Coordinates of C-alpha atoms in Angstrom, one line a residue:
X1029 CA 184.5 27.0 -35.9
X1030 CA 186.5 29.1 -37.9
X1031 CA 183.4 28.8 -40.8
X1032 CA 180.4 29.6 -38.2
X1033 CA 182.6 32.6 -37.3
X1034 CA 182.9 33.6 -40.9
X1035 CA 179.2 33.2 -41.0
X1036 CA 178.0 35.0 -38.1
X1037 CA 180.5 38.1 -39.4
X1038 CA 179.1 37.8 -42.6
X1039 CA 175.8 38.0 -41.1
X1040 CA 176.4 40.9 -39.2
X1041 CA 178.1 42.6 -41.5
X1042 CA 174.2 42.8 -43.8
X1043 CA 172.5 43.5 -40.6
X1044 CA 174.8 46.5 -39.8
X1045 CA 175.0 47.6 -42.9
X1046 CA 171.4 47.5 -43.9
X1047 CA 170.3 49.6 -40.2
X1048 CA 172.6 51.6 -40.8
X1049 CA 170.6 52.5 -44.5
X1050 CA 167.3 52.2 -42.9
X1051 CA 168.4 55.1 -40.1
X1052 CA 170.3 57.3 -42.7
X1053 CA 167.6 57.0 -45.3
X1054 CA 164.8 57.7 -42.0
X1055 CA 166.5 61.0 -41.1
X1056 CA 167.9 62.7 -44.5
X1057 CA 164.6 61.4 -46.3
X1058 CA 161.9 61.6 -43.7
X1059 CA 163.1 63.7 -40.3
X1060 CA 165.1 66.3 -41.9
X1061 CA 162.8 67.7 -45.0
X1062 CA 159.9 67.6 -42.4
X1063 CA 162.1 70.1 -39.8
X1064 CA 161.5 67.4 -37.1
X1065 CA 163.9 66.3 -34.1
X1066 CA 164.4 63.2 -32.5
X1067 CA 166.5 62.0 -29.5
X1068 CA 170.2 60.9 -29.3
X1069 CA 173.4 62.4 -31.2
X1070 CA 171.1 63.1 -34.5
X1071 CA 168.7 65.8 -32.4
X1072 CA 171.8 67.0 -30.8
X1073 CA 173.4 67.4 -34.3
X1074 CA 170.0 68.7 -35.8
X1075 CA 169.5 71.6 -32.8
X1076 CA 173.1 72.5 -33.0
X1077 CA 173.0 72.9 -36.9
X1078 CA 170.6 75.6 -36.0
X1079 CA 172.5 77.2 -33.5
X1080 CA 176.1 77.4 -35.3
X1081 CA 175.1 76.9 -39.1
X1082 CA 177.2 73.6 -39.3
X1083 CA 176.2 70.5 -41.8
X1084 CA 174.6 68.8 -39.0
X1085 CA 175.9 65.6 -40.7
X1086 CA 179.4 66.5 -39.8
X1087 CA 178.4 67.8 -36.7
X1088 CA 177.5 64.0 -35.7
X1089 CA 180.5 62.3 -37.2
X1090 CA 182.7 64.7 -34.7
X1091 CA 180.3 63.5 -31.7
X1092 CA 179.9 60.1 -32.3
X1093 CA 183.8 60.1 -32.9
X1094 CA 184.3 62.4 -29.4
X1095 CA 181.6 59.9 -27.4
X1096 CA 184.0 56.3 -28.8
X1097 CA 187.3 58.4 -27.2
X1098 CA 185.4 59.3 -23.9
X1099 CA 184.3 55.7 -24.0
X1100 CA 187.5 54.4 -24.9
X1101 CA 189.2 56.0 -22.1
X1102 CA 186.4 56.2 -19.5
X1103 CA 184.9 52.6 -19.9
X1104 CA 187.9 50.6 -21.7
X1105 CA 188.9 49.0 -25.1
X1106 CA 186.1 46.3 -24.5
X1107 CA 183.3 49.0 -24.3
X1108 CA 184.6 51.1 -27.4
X1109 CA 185.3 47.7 -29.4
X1110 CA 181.6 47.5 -29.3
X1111 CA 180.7 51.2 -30.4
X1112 CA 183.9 51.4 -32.7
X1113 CA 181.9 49.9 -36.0
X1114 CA 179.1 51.8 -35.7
X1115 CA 180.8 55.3 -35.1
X1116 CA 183.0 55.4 -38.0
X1117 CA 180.5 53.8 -40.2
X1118 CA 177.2 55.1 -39.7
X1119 CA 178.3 58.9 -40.3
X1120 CA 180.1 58.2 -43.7
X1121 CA 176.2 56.5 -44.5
X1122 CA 174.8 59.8 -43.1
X1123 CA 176.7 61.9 -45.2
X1124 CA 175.8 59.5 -48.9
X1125 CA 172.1 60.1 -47.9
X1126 CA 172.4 63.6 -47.4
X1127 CA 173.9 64.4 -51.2
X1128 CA 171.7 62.4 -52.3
X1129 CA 168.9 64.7 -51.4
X1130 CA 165.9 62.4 -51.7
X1131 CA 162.6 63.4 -49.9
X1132 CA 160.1 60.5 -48.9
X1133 CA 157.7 62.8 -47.6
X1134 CA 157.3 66.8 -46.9
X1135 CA 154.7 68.9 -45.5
X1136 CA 152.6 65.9 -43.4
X1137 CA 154.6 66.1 -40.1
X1138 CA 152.4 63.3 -38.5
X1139 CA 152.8 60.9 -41.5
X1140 CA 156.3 62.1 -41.4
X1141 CA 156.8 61.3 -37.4
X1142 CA 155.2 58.1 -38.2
X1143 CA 157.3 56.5 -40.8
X1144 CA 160.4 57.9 -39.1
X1145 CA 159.9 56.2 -36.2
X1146 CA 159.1 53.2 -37.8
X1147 CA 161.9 53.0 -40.8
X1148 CA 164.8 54.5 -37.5
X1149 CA 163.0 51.5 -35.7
X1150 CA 163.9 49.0 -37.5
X1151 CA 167.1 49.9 -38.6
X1152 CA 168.3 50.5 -35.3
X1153 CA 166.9 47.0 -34.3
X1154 CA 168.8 45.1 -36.8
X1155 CA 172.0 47.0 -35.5
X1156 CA 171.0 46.1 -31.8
X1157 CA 170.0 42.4 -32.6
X1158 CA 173.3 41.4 -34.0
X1159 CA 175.0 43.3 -30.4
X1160 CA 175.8 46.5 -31.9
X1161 CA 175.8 49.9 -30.3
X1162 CA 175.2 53.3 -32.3
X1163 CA 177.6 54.7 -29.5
X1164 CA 174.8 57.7 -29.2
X1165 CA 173.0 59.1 -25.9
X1166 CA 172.9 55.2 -24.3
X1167 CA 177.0 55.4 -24.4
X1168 CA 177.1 58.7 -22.9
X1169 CA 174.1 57.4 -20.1
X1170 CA 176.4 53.9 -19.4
X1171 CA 180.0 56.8 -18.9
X1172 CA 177.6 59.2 -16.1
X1173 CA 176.8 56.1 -14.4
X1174 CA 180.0 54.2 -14.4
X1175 CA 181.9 57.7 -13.8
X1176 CA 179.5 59.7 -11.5
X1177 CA 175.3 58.9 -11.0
X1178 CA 176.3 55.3 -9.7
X1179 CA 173.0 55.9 -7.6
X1180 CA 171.0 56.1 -10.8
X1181 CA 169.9 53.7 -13.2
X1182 CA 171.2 54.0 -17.0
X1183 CA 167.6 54.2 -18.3
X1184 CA 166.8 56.8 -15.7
X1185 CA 170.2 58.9 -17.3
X1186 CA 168.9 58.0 -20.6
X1187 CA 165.6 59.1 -20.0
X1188 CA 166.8 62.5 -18.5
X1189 CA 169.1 63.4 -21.6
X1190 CA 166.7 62.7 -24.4
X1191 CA 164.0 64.1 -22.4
X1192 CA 165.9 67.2 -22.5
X1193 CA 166.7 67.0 -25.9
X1194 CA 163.5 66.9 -26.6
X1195 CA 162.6 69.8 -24.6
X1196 CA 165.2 71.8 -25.6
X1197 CA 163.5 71.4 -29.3
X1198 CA 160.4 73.2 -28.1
X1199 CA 162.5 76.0 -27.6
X1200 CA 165.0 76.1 -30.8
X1201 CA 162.1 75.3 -32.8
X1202 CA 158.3 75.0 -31.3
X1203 CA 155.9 72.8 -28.8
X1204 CA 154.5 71.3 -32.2
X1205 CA 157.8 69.8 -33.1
X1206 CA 158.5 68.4 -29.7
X1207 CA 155.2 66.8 -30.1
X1208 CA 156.1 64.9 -33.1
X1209 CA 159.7 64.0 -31.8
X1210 CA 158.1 62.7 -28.6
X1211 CA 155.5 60.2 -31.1
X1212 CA 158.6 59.1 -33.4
X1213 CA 160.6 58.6 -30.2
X1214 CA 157.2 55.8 -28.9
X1215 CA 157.1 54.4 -31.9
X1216 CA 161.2 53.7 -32.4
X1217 CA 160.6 52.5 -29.0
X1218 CA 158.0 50.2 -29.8
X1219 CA 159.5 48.8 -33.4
X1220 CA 162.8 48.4 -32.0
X1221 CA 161.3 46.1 -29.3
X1222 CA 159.6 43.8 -32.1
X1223 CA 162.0 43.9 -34.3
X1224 CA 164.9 42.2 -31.4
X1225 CA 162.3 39.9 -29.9
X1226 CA 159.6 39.0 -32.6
X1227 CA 156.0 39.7 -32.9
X1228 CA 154.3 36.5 -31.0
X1229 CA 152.7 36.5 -27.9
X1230 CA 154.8 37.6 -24.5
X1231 CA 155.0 35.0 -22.4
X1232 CA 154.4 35.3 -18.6
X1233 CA 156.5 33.6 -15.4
X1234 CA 154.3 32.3 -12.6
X1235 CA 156.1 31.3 -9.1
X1236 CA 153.3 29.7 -7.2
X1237 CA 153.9 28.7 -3.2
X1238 CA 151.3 26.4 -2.1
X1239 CA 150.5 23.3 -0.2
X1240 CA 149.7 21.1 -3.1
X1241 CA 153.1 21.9 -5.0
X1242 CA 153.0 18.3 -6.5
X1243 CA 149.5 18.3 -8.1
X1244 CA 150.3 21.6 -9.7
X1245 CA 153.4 20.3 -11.2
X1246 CA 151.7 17.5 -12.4
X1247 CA 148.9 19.5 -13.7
X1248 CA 151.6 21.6 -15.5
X1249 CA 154.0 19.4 -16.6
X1250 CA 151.4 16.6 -18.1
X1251 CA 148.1 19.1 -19.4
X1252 CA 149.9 22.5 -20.0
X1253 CA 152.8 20.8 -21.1
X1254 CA 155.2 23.2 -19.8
X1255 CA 158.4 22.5 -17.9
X1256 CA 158.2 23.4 -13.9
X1257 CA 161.4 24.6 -11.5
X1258 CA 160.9 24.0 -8.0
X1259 CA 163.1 25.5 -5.0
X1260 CA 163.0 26.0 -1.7
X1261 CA 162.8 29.5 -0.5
X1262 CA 161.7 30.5 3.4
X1263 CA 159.6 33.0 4.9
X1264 CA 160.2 36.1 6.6
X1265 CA 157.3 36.2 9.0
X1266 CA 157.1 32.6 10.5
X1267 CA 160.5 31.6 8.9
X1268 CA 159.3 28.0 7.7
X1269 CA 160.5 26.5 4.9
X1270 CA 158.5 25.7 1.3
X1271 CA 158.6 25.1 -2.4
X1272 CA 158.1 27.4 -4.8
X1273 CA 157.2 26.2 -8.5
X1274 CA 158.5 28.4 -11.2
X1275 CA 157.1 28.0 -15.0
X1276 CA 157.1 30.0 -18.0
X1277 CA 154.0 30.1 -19.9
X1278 CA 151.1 32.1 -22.5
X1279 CA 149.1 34.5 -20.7
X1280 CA 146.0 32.1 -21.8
X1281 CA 148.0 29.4 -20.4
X1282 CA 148.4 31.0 -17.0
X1283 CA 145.1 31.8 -16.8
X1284 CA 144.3 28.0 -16.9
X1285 CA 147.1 26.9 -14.4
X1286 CA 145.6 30.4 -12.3
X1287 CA 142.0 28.5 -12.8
X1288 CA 143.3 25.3 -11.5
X1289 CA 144.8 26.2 -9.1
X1290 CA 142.1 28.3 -7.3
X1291 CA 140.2 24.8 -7.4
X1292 CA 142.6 22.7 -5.4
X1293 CA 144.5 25.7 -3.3
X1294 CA 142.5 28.8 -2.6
X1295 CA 145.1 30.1 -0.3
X1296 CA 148.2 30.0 -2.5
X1297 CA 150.3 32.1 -3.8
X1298 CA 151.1 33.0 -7.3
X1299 CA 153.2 36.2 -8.5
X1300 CA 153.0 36.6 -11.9
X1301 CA 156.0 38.5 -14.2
X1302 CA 155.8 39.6 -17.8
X1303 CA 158.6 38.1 -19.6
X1304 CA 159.3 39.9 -23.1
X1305 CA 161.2 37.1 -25.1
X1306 CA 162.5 33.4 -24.0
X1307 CA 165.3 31.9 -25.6
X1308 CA 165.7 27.9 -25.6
X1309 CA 163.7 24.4 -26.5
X1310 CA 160.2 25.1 -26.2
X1311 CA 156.8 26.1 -27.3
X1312 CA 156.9 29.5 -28.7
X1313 CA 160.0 29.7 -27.6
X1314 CA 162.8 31.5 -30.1
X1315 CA 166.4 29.0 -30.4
X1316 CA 169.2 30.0 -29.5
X1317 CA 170.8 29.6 -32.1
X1318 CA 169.0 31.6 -34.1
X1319 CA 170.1 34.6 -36.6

C-alpha cells in the first residue's frame, strides 16, 4: 500500500509539475507578448497590472495566496488541502518564466489565441486529472455558493466572473482583445476536456420502457454485447408499475438497439443521455485504475 502510494505521489508530482510548465510557459511566452487576456486570477493579474503598474506575476502570487486563506477559513482545511499545492507552487513557476523572457510568438494574435488555449489546455488538464485545483476563479465560484448564491449553480458563478473578466478587457484594452480571450478561453475549454477524458468516441446512456423489456435485453446483452440494468420505476399519469432497461453504449451502437427496437415495439420509450467518459470493465471503456 505504502509503495502504490509512493507511486501515485510520484506520479502526481510529474503531472503537477509539468501543467504547471505548460501554463507558465502558455502565458509569459504566448499570452503576455501578444497583449492578450484570458479568464481566472491570470486576467485578473494581467488587467490589474495595467491599472496599478504592478508585475502582474506578483500580483497573482498575492491572489492565489488571498483566495487558499478565504478558502481555508470559508470552506475548511479539506478544501484548501486541495488548492494548497497549486497556489504556492504555480506562482514561483510564473515568476522563472517571466525572467526568462522567451517569446513563442508576437504580432499574430489569432495564432497566438490559438496555441495559448491549446498549450494552458493541456497543462491545466494534467493538473486537473491527477485531482488538483489551480485555486483560481472556480475556488472563488465554489466560496459565493457555499457562503451566499446557494440558489445558483457554481458553473453559472463561474461563468458570470470570467465573463466579466472578459468584458472588463474590452474596456482596459479593446473589443479585439476580448475577442481573442473569448477563442482561447473555447479552446482551453475544449483541450481540457480531452485531455481528462481521452479522445475516443462519447458514449451515450439509453433507458428504454417498453413491453418487450426481455427481448431487448436479450438483443443487447447477446448481439450488441453490452451489459443491461433493469429497474422498476412507476408512472405518474396512470401510476402502474414497469421496467426500465438502462445500457451504456456507442452512438452507432444505439442507433442499432434504436433500430431494433422500433421493429418489435413501436410505442416504447427510449431517452437517450450523452455520457462524456465511462470508467470500468468494458468496451471502450477507460479502467479505473488507470494513471
Amino acid at each position: 500500500m505504502k509503495k502504490i502510494n509512493f507511486n501515485k505521489n510520484v506520479i502526481d508530482s510529474l503531472f503537477v509539475t509539468l501543467g504547471s510548465i505548460l501554463i507558465a510557459f502558455a502565458i509569459t511566452s504566448i499570452l503576455k507578448p501578444n497583449g492578450l487576456i484570458t479568464g481566472g486570477i491570470t486576467g485578473i493579474s494581467i488587467i490589474l497590472e495595467k491599472l496599478i503598474h504592478i508585475k502582474y506575476t506578483y500580483i497573482y502570487y498575492v491572489l492565489s495566496i488571498l483566495v487558499l486563506v478565504i478558502a481555508w477559513i470559508s470552506m475548511g482545511k479539506r478544501e484548501g488541502i486541495k488548492i494548497i499545492t497549486l497556489s504556492i507552487v504555480f506562482p514561483f513557476v510564473l515568476i522563472v518564466f517571466e525572467r526568462l523572457n522567451f517569446c513563442f510568438i508576437k504580432n499574430d494574435m489569432m495564432l497566438a489565441s490559438v496555441y495559448f488555449g491549446l498549450i494552458c489546455g493541456i497543462g491545466s488538464g494534467l493538473v486537473l486529472k491527477r485531482g488538483y485545483s489551480m485555486g483560481g476563479t472556480d475556488t472563488i465560484a465554489k466560496i459565493l455558493h457555499h457562503k451566499i448564491f446557494t440558489f445558483i449553480s457554481i458553473s453559472e458563478i463561474l461563468l458570470c466572473i470570467d465573463g466579466t473578466l472578459i468584458a472588463s478587457s474590452a474596456i482596459v484594452y479593446n473589443s479585439n482583445i476580448a475577442l481573442y480571450a473569448i477563442i482561447s478561453q473555447i479552446i482551453v475549454v475544449i483541450v481540457i476536456d480531452a485531455v481528462m477524458f481521452g479522445f475516443g468516441s462519447k458514449k451515450v446512456k439509453l433507458e428504454i420502457i417498453s413491453n418487450n423489456h426481455h427481448d431487448i435485453t436479450q438483443y443487447i446483452i447477446h448481439s450488441i454485447k453490452r451489459g443491461v440494468t433493469s429497474y422498476e420505476v412507476k408512472g405518474g399519469y396512470k401510476n402502474l408499475a414497469r421496467l426500465k432497461l438502462l445500457t451504456i453504449c456507442s452512438p452507432r451502437e444505439s442507433m442499432l438497439i434504436k433500430r431494433y427496437i422500433a421493429q418489435i415495439d413501436p410505442d416504447a420509450f427510449v431517452d437517450v443521455l450523452p455520457v462524456i467518459s465511462v470508467w470500468g470493465k468494458g468496451v471502450g471503456f477507460d479502467s479505473l485504475s488507470g494513471l
